[in-house]
């Protein structure tokens, strides 16, 4: 008997729990992983020849990481696992894949996308200098390769990852110049009622801050970034911000790790033609998805931070729920009580998510104030001034229009890193609500695709 | 006269519509252009950007020549740079037969004022070292080139506005009907526009309009299959295309000053006029990879970063519909450019403005008259309502180089 063909993309917390749930139902899913090893970003595994322990690598989350890795190891011979594989396109009923220069297709009856998230970035003058990293990239360097992105690193931005990565760098013995948070303390206080939905997670976050404070790291809240200083030849040499009181402060460093919470990786959902909705509170577009993981497209399910930013624990639940939804939609039996219990837990995760959005607001105003000579799109070297000119002189008040006229978002990253900030710049210059600017339409390939790629004949 | 009345009403804000609006204003006529979305979003903005005369239907060369004359006067004419690079266009052949086709075309085109240079052997390798070993011959059209389609129609639109045209974007036209001596366009938002002259320049949606006026035409909507690489140093001057009878071999590419290499061809994808979307089929992208490796092996070391498509209207005979209506006085058409309209765009605008203002054109456009379908129209099954939700796959039409 041939069962339904279910393809899972991603082996982070959502993907692993999703595959596990499918295997428990007697399915042998196809599991696609862009990375070389399972674990996703948060539970990223070190290369096989590295020997650090779980406590070193994952700290307070060591037990969860261990459990997830064991769960995946137990699945290995009951799934068709494809590591190092890029899902570069989606058409109806087929996922298009590429590995080692060979392209092939995975037909599916159900596609469950657990693609995760990347840092949400806001440009700052000088962020093109070598030595500017996203928080996620700084964390990858540490987790995967056991190295720091610089000799003296300043952490800039907002969101839980800001303190987490800084604390991890501290623990690894790196020199930290400062942790500069654009959110105000009052934002965090206002978010407390929602954040108390998950007191353990809140406690963890506070412990990172306490550890940084004990180590004497300057911790500033309510800062306004002014400039990452340096030059093209030598890279970053410092950062200038205005503190909460309006005073300009400079911190020397040779690397900046920055990020403003997360943005979901939505290209596969977009290519699968899923509908999107604007989240006014988070000021970003998310794919439309039910708590059970159903997208607007029949047979396409979305789970984890690629759908909405609920964090690792929420992703595990979301992966299970999406699997259960797919099974139910394929006419297979599903434990309804289990679904109900997972949904209840997700309610708590959702409340906490909204707390984080409140505690660490996306600093939209920075886009409005961005100097004309600051670069918005690093791939294409397009400045805020050039983008504003396309709005004012060429009438581009829509995201794709502004991209077409200015090249913002037209480079290698396809707007994954500058798209949201670019939309803010356009909205402000055109004096229209952000929602009206829309979002960049996703196009294949999901990541750059080698022309040398050959179609594999099966 | 209300603000919603003008001398000419143009339906469709692609390159044809916006350039006609611009040239009509230069002739002193008042003009209103209605565009459902934003100017230049479909075929005009998503095509390859070839400003090419060679390999065109010979009787189209006078129009193409006139258009090139306008391209050569940009940006002086419209005040904006469309990134037009007159760096030449080469058409290459893999077979002796196709080399013969290039030679024949070069002989024929000379009568229409298009001088082509045939290049082969060592000279070909010396001049275009990036060409693959299978290339046997090339035909160079030295004054052709390429431009940025994303900028073209919007720039003509802005120039038209500066010259006094009224362009209404995000304006969905529900119906254009003859209302006494004038045309009356009723829009979804309730606005009504009137003019004694109407021009249908609505691309792949043009067939519906012409059918409503009793002139059905055989049009199919399809999407070009485009891709672009990451940027590399600017080395390749001319636009390059393959002459072949096989659609899957017809790759074409160009490099822009920014360094990216843009390519397309080898097939056409599905287009959905009702959804206003066209898609790139992954298999077309992979076929293009194979053909690109054959045509320019060094390019195979690059990555693509994006693919795209747009909705284009293809006529069964691959010629546009251009000129006056045979059924309704005061009505004009300029649509169905079948994937080769970008170079023609400015010339079409100039010619249509001339035709509307004077009743005649100094450039022959008779081969594009809608009357050519009149005899067959009785056999056509209400084409105006088809063409939506087209099946995927390659159109069974002769290969045409973009």
mmCIF file of C-alpha atoms in Angstrom, chain A residues 88-89 91 96 103 105 273 379-380 393-394 398 401 403-405 407 409-412 414 441 443-445 447-455, chain B residues 38-39 41 80 150-151 154 158 169 229-230 256 258 260 263 277 279-280 282-283 285-286 289-290 292-293 299-300 302-308:
data_model
loop_
_atom_site.group_PDB
_atom_site.id
_atom_site.type_symbol
_atom_site.label_atom_id
_atom_site.label_comp_id
_atom_site.label_asym_id
_atom_site.label_seq_id
_atom_site.Cartn_x
_atom_site.Cartn_y
_atom_site.Cartn_z
ATOM 1 C CA UNK A 88 13.847 26.378 -4.479
ATOM 2 C CA UNK A 89 10.329 26.464 -5.899
ATOM 3 C CA UNK A 91 4.180 24.328 -7.981
ATOM 4 C CA UNK A 96 11.268 21.590 -6.520
ATOM 5 C CA UNK A 103 17.548 19.348 -9.313
ATOM 6 C CA UNK A 105 10.999 17.171 -7.663
ATOM 7 C CA UNK A 273 0.387 31.061 -3.428
ATOM 8 C CA UNK A 379 23.046 43.965 -1.943
ATOM 9 C CA UNK A 380 22.441 46.789 -4.398
ATOM 10 C CA UNK A 393 9.747 61.939 -8.167
ATOM 11 C CA UNK A 394 8.623 58.683 -9.736
ATOM 12 C CA UNK A 398 4.025 50.481 -3.399
ATOM 13 C CA UNK A 401 7.000 49.481 -7.556
ATOM 14 C CA UNK A 403 11.804 47.896 -5.940
ATOM 15 C CA UNK A 404 11.361 48.115 -9.711
ATOM 16 C CA UNK A 405 12.342 51.771 -9.843
ATOM 17 C CA UNK A 407 16.486 48.307 -7.073
ATOM 18 C CA UNK A 409 15.333 44.418 -2.609
ATOM 19 C CA UNK A 410 16.524 43.377 -6.044
ATOM 20 C CA UNK A 411 19.810 41.789 -5.036
ATOM 21 C CA UNK A 412 20.980 38.443 -3.784
ATOM 22 C CA UNK A 414 15.739 39.448 -2.683
ATOM 23 C CA UNK A 441 6.119 39.419 -4.003
ATOM 24 C CA UNK A 443 9.775 34.794 -6.694
ATOM 25 C CA UNK A 444 11.784 31.651 -7.163
ATOM 26 C CA UNK A 445 14.455 30.673 -6.423
ATOM 27 C CA UNK A 447 17.971 31.195 -2.482
ATOM 28 C CA UNK A 448 20.440 31.810 -5.338
ATOM 29 C CA UNK A 449 20.387 28.819 -7.680
ATOM 30 C CA UNK A 450 23.406 27.731 -9.740
ATOM 31 C CA UNK A 451 22.921 27.750 -13.498
ATOM 32 C CA UNK A 452 25.133 24.662 -13.452
ATOM 33 C CA UNK A 453 22.199 22.853 -11.808
ATOM 34 C CA UNK A 454 21.085 19.873 -13.871
ATOM 35 C CA UNK A 455 17.751 18.178 -13.712
ATOM 36 C CA UNK B 38 -0.322 50.692 -12.113
ATOM 37 C CA UNK B 39 1.218 51.791 -15.389
ATOM 38 C CA UNK B 41 2.923 46.304 -14.669
ATOM 39 C CA UNK B 80 14.219 60.173 -18.372
ATOM 40 C CA UNK B 150 10.529 48.211 -15.613
ATOM 41 C CA UNK B 151 11.199 51.882 -16.214
ATOM 42 C CA UNK B 154 6.079 54.516 -16.171
ATOM 43 C CA UNK B 158 5.109 60.563 -16.328
ATOM 44 C CA UNK B 169 -4.322 54.389 -12.297
ATOM 45 C CA UNK B 229 21.804 36.300 -12.300
ATOM 46 C CA UNK B 230 23.775 37.880 -9.519
ATOM 47 C CA UNK B 256 23.038 45.259 -17.811
ATOM 48 C CA UNK B 258 24.911 46.864 -13.021
ATOM 49 C CA UNK B 260 23.455 41.152 -13.816
ATOM 50 C CA UNK B 263 17.822 35.800 -19.788
ATOM 51 C CA UNK B 277 -0.663 36.916 -12.685
ATOM 52 C CA UNK B 279 4.051 32.252 -13.514
ATOM 53 C CA UNK B 280 7.439 30.844 -14.376
ATOM 54 C CA UNK B 282 10.423 25.521 -12.908
ATOM 55 C CA UNK B 283 11.079 23.194 -15.846
ATOM 56 C CA UNK B 285 14.117 27.634 -15.809
ATOM 57 C CA UNK B 286 16.043 24.343 -15.905
ATOM 58 C CA UNK B 289 20.050 26.602 -17.762
ATOM 59 C CA UNK B 290 20.894 23.849 -20.267
ATOM 60 C CA UNK B 292 22.566 28.929 -21.566
ATOM 61 C CA UNK B 293 25.431 26.511 -20.892
ATOM 62 C CA UNK B 299 27.615 32.132 -17.660
ATOM 63 C CA UNK B 300 26.956 28.688 -16.200
ATOM 64 C CA UNK B 302 26.753 32.085 -12.016
ATOM 65 C CA UNK B 303 23.669 31.784 -9.861
ATOM 66 C CA UNK B 304 20.271 33.132 -10.668
ATOM 67 C CA UNK B 305 18.662 35.213 -7.950
ATOM 68 C CA UNK B 306 15.147 35.715 -9.330
ATOM 69 C CA UNK B 307 12.712 34.603 -11.982
ATOM 70 C CA UNK B 308 9.627 36.491 -13.157
#
